[in-house]
């Protein structure tokens, strides 16, 4: 079995195990969406709860350039860890739900880092609440020009 087929099977198995049946009400349907051609995989709930329309995406996974991207995880399951237990190498799992500057610290694979020439073109954002510590910016020199929160050393 080739790598992509194995990854698709792992994702489908994982999502099938996570979907809760029955749905909270008869008017809300849990749907698994498997787009094997575009490599998009989702678990959504769709329907009505009284007068409120419900559309909730719990899990969204993609396969891009031979790597599994976790775009959304609204479950208690550590999807990345579960994929590793299924034989997917950590280097082939991207935590897309984390900002790019944090991905190198997750222990999972990262896409190519932003080249220094492009990094210098990024705007400087002062008082950015997404920067929590100097550790977050060690490998991104452009971010060191940001005003970090006062509780950071």
Short mmCIF file of N, CA and C in Angstrom, two decimals:
data_model
loop_
_atom_site.label_atom_id
_atom_site.label_comp_id
_atom_site.label_asym_id
_atom_site.label_seq_id
_atom_site.Cartn_x
_atom_site.Cartn_y
_atom_site.Cartn_z
N UNK A 1 0.85 -1.18 0.00
CA UNK A 1 0.00 0.00 0.00
C UNK A 1 0.89 1.24 0.00
N UNK A 2 0.60 2.16 -0.91
CA UNK A 2 1.43 3.38 -0.96
C UNK A 2 1.06 4.32 0.20
N UNK A 3 1.92 5.30 0.41
CA UNK A 3 1.81 6.21 1.55
C UNK A 3 0.47 6.95 1.57
N UNK A 4 0.07 7.54 0.45
CA UNK A 4 -1.17 8.32 0.43
C UNK A 4 -2.39 7.46 0.69
N UNK A 5 -2.41 6.25 0.15
CA UNK A 5 -3.52 5.34 0.41
C UNK A 5 -3.59 4.99 1.89
N UNK A 6 -2.42 4.76 2.49
CA UNK A 6 -2.37 4.47 3.93
C UNK A 6 -2.90 5.67 4.73
N UNK A 7 -2.49 6.88 4.37
CA UNK A 7 -2.93 8.08 5.08
C UNK A 7 -4.44 8.26 4.95
N UNK A 8 -4.98 8.06 3.75
CA UNK A 8 -6.43 8.17 3.54
C UNK A 8 -7.18 7.16 4.39
N UNK A 9 -6.68 5.92 4.43
CA UNK A 9 -7.32 4.88 5.24
C UNK A 9 -7.27 5.22 6.73
N UNK A 10 -6.14 5.74 7.19
CA UNK A 10 -6.01 6.13 8.60
C UNK A 10 -7.01 7.22 8.95
N UNK A 11 -7.13 8.23 8.10
CA UNK A 11 -8.04 9.33 8.35
C UNK A 11 -9.49 8.83 8.40
N UNK A 12 -9.86 8.02 7.42
CA UNK A 12 -11.23 7.51 7.37
C UNK A 12 -11.55 6.67 8.60
N UNK A 13 -10.62 5.81 8.99
CA UNK A 13 -10.82 4.98 10.18
C UNK A 13 -10.97 5.84 11.42
N UNK A 14 -10.10 6.82 11.56
CA UNK A 14 -10.13 7.70 12.72
C UNK A 14 -11.46 8.45 12.81
N UNK A 15 -11.92 9.02 11.70
CA UNK A 15 -13.17 9.77 11.71
C UNK A 15 -14.37 8.87 11.97
N UNK A 16 -14.38 7.69 11.39
CA UNK A 16 -15.50 6.76 11.62
C UNK A 16 -15.59 6.36 13.09
N UNK A 17 -14.45 6.25 13.76
CA UNK A 17 -14.44 5.90 15.19
C UNK A 17 -14.91 7.05 16.06
N UNK A 18 -14.78 8.29 15.58
CA UNK A 18 -15.10 9.47 16.39
C UNK A 18 -16.54 9.94 16.30
N UNK A 19 -17.22 9.64 15.22
CA UNK A 19 -18.58 10.14 15.04
C UNK A 19 -19.50 9.49 16.06
N UNK A 20 -20.20 10.33 16.77
CA UNK A 20 -21.11 9.85 17.81
C UNK A 20 -22.49 9.59 17.21
N UNK A 21 -23.00 8.41 17.45
CA UNK A 21 -24.36 8.07 17.01
C UNK A 21 -25.16 7.71 18.24
N UNK A 22 -26.39 8.07 18.38
CA UNK A 22 -27.14 8.91 17.45
C UNK A 22 -26.80 10.38 17.65
N UNK A 23 -27.28 11.21 16.74
CA UNK A 23 -27.09 12.65 16.85
C UNK A 23 -27.86 13.17 18.06
N UNK A 24 -27.50 14.38 18.54
CA UNK A 24 -28.18 14.93 19.72
C UNK A 24 -29.71 14.97 19.58
N UNK A 25 -30.21 15.27 18.41
CA UNK A 25 -31.65 15.23 18.14
C UNK A 25 -31.86 14.57 16.80
N UNK A 26 -33.09 14.19 16.53
CA UNK A 26 -33.39 13.56 15.24
C UNK A 26 -33.23 14.52 14.08
N UNK A 27 -33.25 15.82 14.38
CA UNK A 27 -33.15 16.84 13.32
C UNK A 27 -31.72 17.26 13.02
N UNK A 28 -30.75 16.70 13.75
CA UNK A 28 -29.34 17.02 13.50
C UNK A 28 -28.65 15.75 13.03
N UNK A 29 -27.98 15.86 11.90
CA UNK A 29 -27.33 14.71 11.28
C UNK A 29 -25.81 14.87 11.33
N UNK A 30 -25.12 13.83 11.79
CA UNK A 30 -23.65 13.80 11.72
C UNK A 30 -23.26 13.30 10.34
N UNK A 31 -22.38 14.03 9.67
CA UNK A 31 -21.95 13.64 8.33
C UNK A 31 -20.43 13.53 8.28
N UNK A 32 -19.98 12.48 7.65
CA UNK A 32 -18.55 12.34 7.34
C UNK A 32 -18.41 12.65 5.86
N UNK A 33 -17.52 13.57 5.54
CA UNK A 33 -17.30 13.97 4.16
C UNK A 33 -15.89 13.55 3.78
N UNK A 34 -15.81 12.61 2.84
CA UNK A 34 -14.52 12.08 2.38
C UNK A 34 -14.35 12.46 0.92
N UNK A 35 -13.50 13.42 0.64
CA UNK A 35 -13.17 13.82 -0.73
C UNK A 35 -11.79 13.25 -1.04
N UNK A 36 -11.75 12.03 -1.55
CA UNK A 36 -10.47 11.36 -1.80
C UNK A 36 -9.72 11.95 -2.98
N UNK A 37 -10.41 12.61 -3.90
CA UNK A 37 -9.73 13.24 -5.02
C UNK A 37 -9.01 14.51 -4.60
N UNK A 38 -9.70 15.36 -3.83
CA UNK A 38 -9.10 16.61 -3.35
C UNK A 38 -8.41 16.44 -2.02
N UNK A 39 -8.56 15.26 -1.41
CA UNK A 39 -7.97 14.93 -0.11
C UNK A 39 -8.41 15.89 1.00
N UNK A 40 -9.74 16.05 1.12
CA UNK A 40 -10.35 16.83 2.20
C UNK A 40 -11.27 15.88 2.96
N UNK A 41 -11.18 15.90 4.30
CA UNK A 41 -11.94 14.98 5.13
C UNK A 41 -12.53 15.75 6.30
N UNK A 42 -13.86 15.69 6.45
CA UNK A 42 -14.53 16.47 7.48
C UNK A 42 -15.57 15.64 8.23
N UNK A 43 -15.79 16.04 9.48
CA UNK A 43 -16.92 15.57 10.26
C UNK A 43 -17.72 16.80 10.64
N UNK A 44 -18.96 16.86 10.18
CA UNK A 44 -19.82 17.99 10.47
C UNK A 44 -21.17 17.51 11.00
N UNK A 45 -21.81 18.35 11.78
CA UNK A 45 -23.20 18.16 12.17
C UNK A 45 -24.02 19.22 11.46
N UNK A 46 -25.14 18.80 10.87
CA UNK A 46 -26.00 19.69 10.11
C UNK A 46 -27.45 19.41 10.48
N UNK A 47 -28.23 20.47 10.65
CA UNK A 47 -29.66 20.28 10.91
C UNK A 47 -30.24 21.42 11.70
N UNK A 48 -31.33 21.12 12.38
CA UNK A 48 -32.08 22.13 13.12
C UNK A 48 -32.24 21.71 14.57
N UNK A 49 -32.09 22.68 15.45
CA UNK A 49 -32.37 22.51 16.86
C UNK A 49 -33.43 23.56 17.20
N UNK A 50 -34.69 23.16 17.12
CA UNK A 50 -35.79 24.12 17.27
C UNK A 50 -35.77 25.09 16.10
N UNK A 51 -35.61 26.37 16.39
CA UNK A 51 -35.57 27.38 15.34
C UNK A 51 -34.14 27.75 14.93
N UNK A 52 -33.16 27.09 15.53
CA UNK A 52 -31.75 27.39 15.24
C UNK A 52 -31.18 26.39 14.24
N UNK A 53 -30.59 26.94 13.17
CA UNK A 53 -29.91 26.08 12.19
C UNK A 53 -28.53 25.73 12.73
N UNK A 54 -28.17 24.49 12.65
CA UNK A 54 -26.90 24.00 13.18
C UNK A 54 -26.00 23.57 12.02
N UNK A 55 -24.81 24.14 12.00
CA UNK A 55 -23.74 23.65 11.12
C UNK A 55 -22.46 23.75 11.95
N UNK A 56 -21.93 22.60 12.29
CA UNK A 56 -20.74 22.58 13.14
C UNK A 56 -19.71 21.62 12.54
N UNK A 57 -18.52 22.13 12.32
CA UNK A 57 -17.42 21.31 11.83
C UNK A 57 -16.57 20.91 13.04
N UNK A 58 -16.52 19.60 13.33
CA UNK A 58 -15.76 19.12 14.47
C UNK A 58 -14.33 18.76 14.09
N UNK A 59 -14.16 18.16 12.92
CA UNK A 59 -12.83 17.76 12.48
C UNK A 59 -12.69 18.08 11.00
N UNK A 60 -11.54 18.65 10.63
CA UNK A 60 -11.21 18.92 9.23
C UNK A 60 -9.75 18.54 9.03
N UNK A 61 -9.52 17.57 8.18
CA UNK A 61 -8.17 17.11 7.84
C UNK A 61 -7.99 17.21 6.34
N UNK A 62 -6.79 17.57 5.91
CA UNK A 62 -6.43 17.60 4.49
C UNK A 62 -5.15 16.83 4.31
N UNK A 63 -4.95 16.35 3.09
CA UNK A 63 -3.63 15.82 2.71
C UNK A 63 -3.12 16.75 1.63
N UNK A 64 -1.98 17.41 1.94
CA UNK A 64 -1.37 18.34 1.00
C UNK A 64 0.10 18.00 0.89
N UNK A 65 0.56 17.85 -0.34
CA UNK A 65 1.96 17.57 -0.63
C UNK A 65 2.48 16.39 0.20
N UNK A 66 1.65 15.36 0.34
CA UNK A 66 2.06 14.13 1.01
C UNK A 66 2.06 14.19 2.53
N UNK A 67 1.49 15.26 3.09
CA UNK A 67 1.43 15.39 4.55
C UNK A 67 -0.01 15.60 4.99
N UNK A 68 -0.33 15.09 6.18
CA UNK A 68 -1.67 15.27 6.75
C UNK A 68 -1.69 16.58 7.52
N UNK A 69 -2.61 17.45 7.14
CA UNK A 69 -2.79 18.74 7.80
C UNK A 69 -4.02 18.66 8.70
N UNK A 70 -3.85 18.92 9.98
CA UNK A 70 -4.98 18.99 10.91
C UNK A 70 -5.42 20.45 10.93
N UNK A 71 -6.54 20.72 10.26
CA UNK A 71 -7.04 22.09 10.13
C UNK A 71 -7.98 22.47 11.27
N UNK A 72 -8.69 21.47 11.81
CA UNK A 72 -9.63 21.72 12.91
C UNK A 72 -9.76 20.44 13.71
N UNK A 73 -9.75 20.58 15.03
CA UNK A 73 -10.01 19.46 15.92
C UNK A 73 -10.87 19.96 17.08
N UNK A 74 -12.16 19.71 16.97
CA UNK A 74 -13.09 20.11 18.01
C UNK A 74 -13.45 18.95 18.92
N UNK A 75 -12.56 17.97 19.02
CA UNK A 75 -12.81 16.80 19.86
C UNK A 75 -11.79 16.76 20.99
N UNK A 76 -11.97 15.84 21.90
CA UNK A 76 -11.01 15.66 22.98
C UNK A 76 -9.86 14.76 22.56
N UNK A 77 -9.99 14.10 21.42
CA UNK A 77 -8.95 13.19 20.92
C UNK A 77 -7.75 13.97 20.41
N UNK A 78 -6.57 13.53 20.77
CA UNK A 78 -5.34 14.07 20.20
C UNK A 78 -5.14 13.39 18.85
N UNK A 79 -5.65 14.02 17.80
CA UNK A 79 -5.66 13.41 16.47
C UNK A 79 -4.24 13.13 16.00
N UNK A 80 -3.32 14.05 16.22
CA UNK A 80 -1.94 13.85 15.78
C UNK A 80 -1.35 12.60 16.43
N UNK A 81 -1.55 12.45 17.73
CA UNK A 81 -1.03 11.28 18.44
C UNK A 81 -1.69 9.99 17.92
N UNK A 82 -2.99 10.05 17.68
CA UNK A 82 -3.70 8.88 17.15
C UNK A 82 -3.15 8.48 15.78
N UNK A 83 -2.85 9.47 14.95
CA UNK A 83 -2.28 9.17 13.63
C UNK A 83 -0.90 8.54 13.76
N UNK A 84 -0.10 9.03 14.70
CA UNK A 84 1.22 8.44 14.92
C UNK A 84 1.08 6.99 15.35
N UNK A 85 0.11 6.70 16.21
CA UNK A 85 -0.13 5.32 16.65
C UNK A 85 -0.58 4.43 15.50
N UNK A 86 -1.14 5.04 14.45
CA UNK A 86 -1.57 4.28 13.27
C UNK A 86 -0.45 4.14 12.24
N UNK A 87 0.73 4.64 12.56
CA UNK A 87 1.87 4.46 11.68
C UNK A 87 2.24 5.66 10.83
N UNK A 88 1.61 6.80 11.07
CA UNK A 88 1.97 8.01 10.32
C UNK A 88 3.13 8.68 11.05
N UNK A 89 4.26 8.93 10.35
CA UNK A 89 5.38 9.59 11.02
C UNK A 89 5.03 11.02 11.44
N UNK A 90 5.57 11.44 12.59
CA UNK A 90 5.32 12.80 13.07
C UNK A 90 5.73 13.84 12.04
N UNK A 91 6.75 13.55 11.26
CA UNK A 91 7.22 14.51 10.26
C UNK A 91 6.21 14.73 9.14
N UNK A 92 5.21 13.83 9.01
CA UNK A 92 4.19 13.96 7.97
C UNK A 92 2.86 14.48 8.51
N UNK A 93 2.88 15.04 9.71
CA UNK A 93 1.67 15.61 10.30
C UNK A 93 1.93 17.10 10.55
N UNK A 94 1.08 17.94 9.98
CA UNK A 94 1.20 19.39 10.15
C UNK A 94 0.01 19.88 10.97
N UNK A 95 0.29 20.62 12.02
CA UNK A 95 -0.78 21.19 12.84
C UNK A 95 -1.18 22.54 12.24
N UNK A 96 -1.99 22.48 11.19
CA UNK A 96 -2.41 23.68 10.48
C UNK A 96 -3.24 24.61 11.34
N UNK A 97 -3.80 24.09 12.43
CA UNK A 97 -4.60 24.93 13.31
C UNK A 97 -3.75 25.82 14.21
N UNK A 98 -2.43 25.61 14.20
CA UNK A 98 -1.51 26.49 14.92
C UNK A 98 -0.87 27.47 13.94
N UNK A 99 -0.59 28.69 14.37
CA UNK A 99 0.05 29.64 13.46
C UNK A 99 1.43 29.15 13.04
N UNK A 100 1.87 29.51 11.85
CA UNK A 100 3.14 29.00 11.32
C UNK A 100 4.34 29.21 12.24
N UNK A 101 4.38 30.32 12.98
CA UNK A 101 5.56 30.57 13.81
C UNK A 101 5.62 29.64 15.02
N UNK A 102 4.52 28.98 15.37
CA UNK A 102 4.52 28.06 16.50
C UNK A 102 4.78 26.61 16.08
N UNK A 103 4.57 26.29 14.84
CA UNK A 103 4.67 24.90 14.39
C UNK A 103 6.02 24.25 14.64
N UNK A 104 7.14 24.96 14.53
CA UNK A 104 8.42 24.29 14.80
C UNK A 104 8.55 23.78 16.24
N UNK A 105 7.73 24.26 17.15
CA UNK A 105 7.83 23.88 18.56
C UNK A 105 6.86 22.77 18.95
N UNK A 106 6.08 22.25 18.00
CA UNK A 106 5.04 21.27 18.32
C UNK A 106 5.54 19.84 18.35
N UNK A 107 6.68 19.57 17.75
CA UNK A 107 7.16 18.20 17.67
C UNK A 107 6.65 17.47 16.44
N UNK A 108 5.84 18.15 15.64
CA UNK A 108 5.32 17.56 14.41
C UNK A 108 5.92 18.29 13.22
N UNK A 109 5.78 17.66 12.05
CA UNK A 109 6.37 18.21 10.83
C UNK A 109 5.90 19.62 10.55
N UNK A 110 6.73 20.37 9.88
CA UNK A 110 6.37 21.73 9.50
C UNK A 110 6.65 21.91 8.03
N UNK A 111 5.88 22.77 7.38
CA UNK A 111 6.21 23.10 5.99
C UNK A 111 7.50 23.92 5.99
N UNK A 112 7.98 24.19 4.83
CA UNK A 112 9.20 24.99 4.72
C UNK A 112 9.04 26.29 5.48
N UNK A 113 10.06 26.68 6.21
CA UNK A 113 10.01 27.95 6.93
C UNK A 113 10.01 29.10 5.93
N UNK A 114 9.46 30.20 6.34
CA UNK A 114 9.40 31.38 5.47
C UNK A 114 10.83 31.86 5.23
N UNK A 115 11.22 32.01 3.96
CA UNK A 115 12.57 32.51 3.67
C UNK A 115 12.78 33.90 4.28
N UNK A 116 14.01 34.16 4.69
CA UNK A 116 14.34 35.44 5.33
C UNK A 116 13.93 36.63 4.46
N UNK A 117 14.08 36.51 3.13
CA UNK A 117 13.72 37.62 2.25
C UNK A 117 12.23 37.94 2.34
N UNK A 118 11.37 36.91 2.45
CA UNK A 118 9.94 37.14 2.58
C UNK A 118 9.59 37.59 3.99
N UNK A 119 10.31 37.09 4.97
CA UNK A 119 10.06 37.43 6.37
C UNK A 119 10.25 38.93 6.59
N UNK A 120 11.24 39.52 5.93
CA UNK A 120 11.49 40.94 6.09
C UNK A 120 10.36 41.80 5.53
N UNK A 121 9.54 41.22 4.65
CA UNK A 121 8.44 41.97 4.05
C UNK A 121 7.17 41.95 4.90
N UNK A 122 7.15 41.14 5.96
CA UNK A 122 5.97 41.08 6.81
C UNK A 122 5.82 42.38 7.58
N UNK A 123 4.57 42.82 7.77
CA UNK A 123 4.38 44.06 8.53
C UNK A 123 4.70 43.84 10.01
N UNK A 124 5.17 44.87 10.64
CA UNK A 124 5.43 44.82 12.07
C UNK A 124 4.13 45.17 12.78
N UNK A 125 3.69 44.27 13.66
CA UNK A 125 2.44 44.47 14.39
C UNK A 125 2.79 44.65 15.86
N UNK A 126 2.48 45.81 16.39
CA UNK A 126 2.79 46.07 17.79
C UNK A 126 1.70 45.52 18.69
N UNK A 127 2.12 45.07 19.87
CA UNK A 127 1.20 44.54 20.89
C UNK A 127 0.37 43.38 20.36
N UNK A 128 0.99 42.50 19.61
CA UNK A 128 0.30 41.34 19.06
C UNK A 128 0.04 40.33 20.18
N UNK A 129 -1.22 40.07 20.54
CA UNK A 129 -1.50 39.15 21.65
C UNK A 129 -1.16 37.71 21.32
N UNK A 130 -0.87 37.39 20.06
CA UNK A 130 -0.54 36.02 19.71
C UNK A 130 0.89 35.65 20.09
N UNK A 131 1.73 36.61 20.39
CA UNK A 131 3.10 36.35 20.79
C UNK A 131 3.12 36.27 22.32
N UNK A 132 3.50 35.12 22.85
CA UNK A 132 3.42 34.92 24.28
C UNK A 132 4.77 34.98 24.99
N UNK A 133 5.83 34.62 24.34
CA UNK A 133 7.12 34.64 25.01
C UNK A 133 8.23 34.81 23.99
N UNK A 134 9.42 35.06 24.50
CA UNK A 134 10.56 35.19 23.60
C UNK A 134 10.86 33.86 22.92
N UNK A 135 10.49 32.76 23.54
CA UNK A 135 10.70 31.45 22.92
C UNK A 135 9.97 31.38 21.58
N UNK A 136 8.78 31.98 21.52
CA UNK A 136 7.98 31.96 20.30
C UNK A 136 8.67 32.68 19.15
N UNK A 137 9.55 33.61 19.45
CA UNK A 137 10.13 34.43 18.39
C UNK A 137 11.60 34.17 18.14
N UNK A 138 12.19 33.21 18.84
CA UNK A 138 13.63 32.99 18.70
C UNK A 138 14.07 32.73 17.27
N UNK A 139 13.28 31.99 16.52
CA UNK A 139 13.69 31.63 15.16
C UNK A 139 13.08 32.55 14.11
N UNK A 140 12.44 33.62 14.54
CA UNK A 140 11.83 34.56 13.62
C UNK A 140 12.31 35.97 13.97
N UNK A 141 13.46 36.37 13.45
CA UNK A 141 14.05 37.66 13.83
C UNK A 141 13.13 38.84 13.59
N UNK A 142 12.32 38.79 12.57
CA UNK A 142 11.43 39.92 12.26
C UNK A 142 10.46 40.16 13.42
N UNK A 143 10.03 39.06 14.09
CA UNK A 143 9.09 39.19 15.18
C UNK A 143 9.71 39.80 16.43
N UNK A 144 11.02 39.85 16.52
CA UNK A 144 11.63 40.43 17.71
C UNK A 144 11.41 41.93 17.77
N UNK A 145 10.95 42.52 16.68
CA UNK A 145 10.66 43.95 16.68
C UNK A 145 9.26 44.24 17.22
N UNK A 146 8.52 43.17 17.54
CA UNK A 146 7.18 43.37 18.09
C UNK A 146 7.27 43.82 19.53
N UNK A 147 6.26 44.50 19.98
CA UNK A 147 6.15 44.83 21.42
C UNK A 147 5.50 43.64 22.09
N UNK A 148 6.26 42.94 22.89
CA UNK A 148 5.73 41.77 23.57
C UNK A 148 4.91 42.19 24.79
N UNK A 149 3.96 41.34 25.21
CA UNK A 149 3.19 41.65 26.43
C UNK A 149 4.12 41.89 27.59
N UNK A 150 3.72 42.74 28.52
CA UNK A 150 4.56 43.17 29.62
C UNK A 150 4.99 42.04 30.54
N UNK A 151 4.20 40.94 30.59
CA UNK A 151 4.58 39.86 31.50
C UNK A 151 5.64 38.94 30.92
N UNK A 152 6.10 39.20 29.71
CA UNK A 152 7.15 38.39 29.09
C UNK A 152 8.52 38.95 29.44
N UNK A 153 9.46 38.07 29.65
CA UNK A 153 10.83 38.49 29.95
C UNK A 153 11.69 38.40 28.71
#
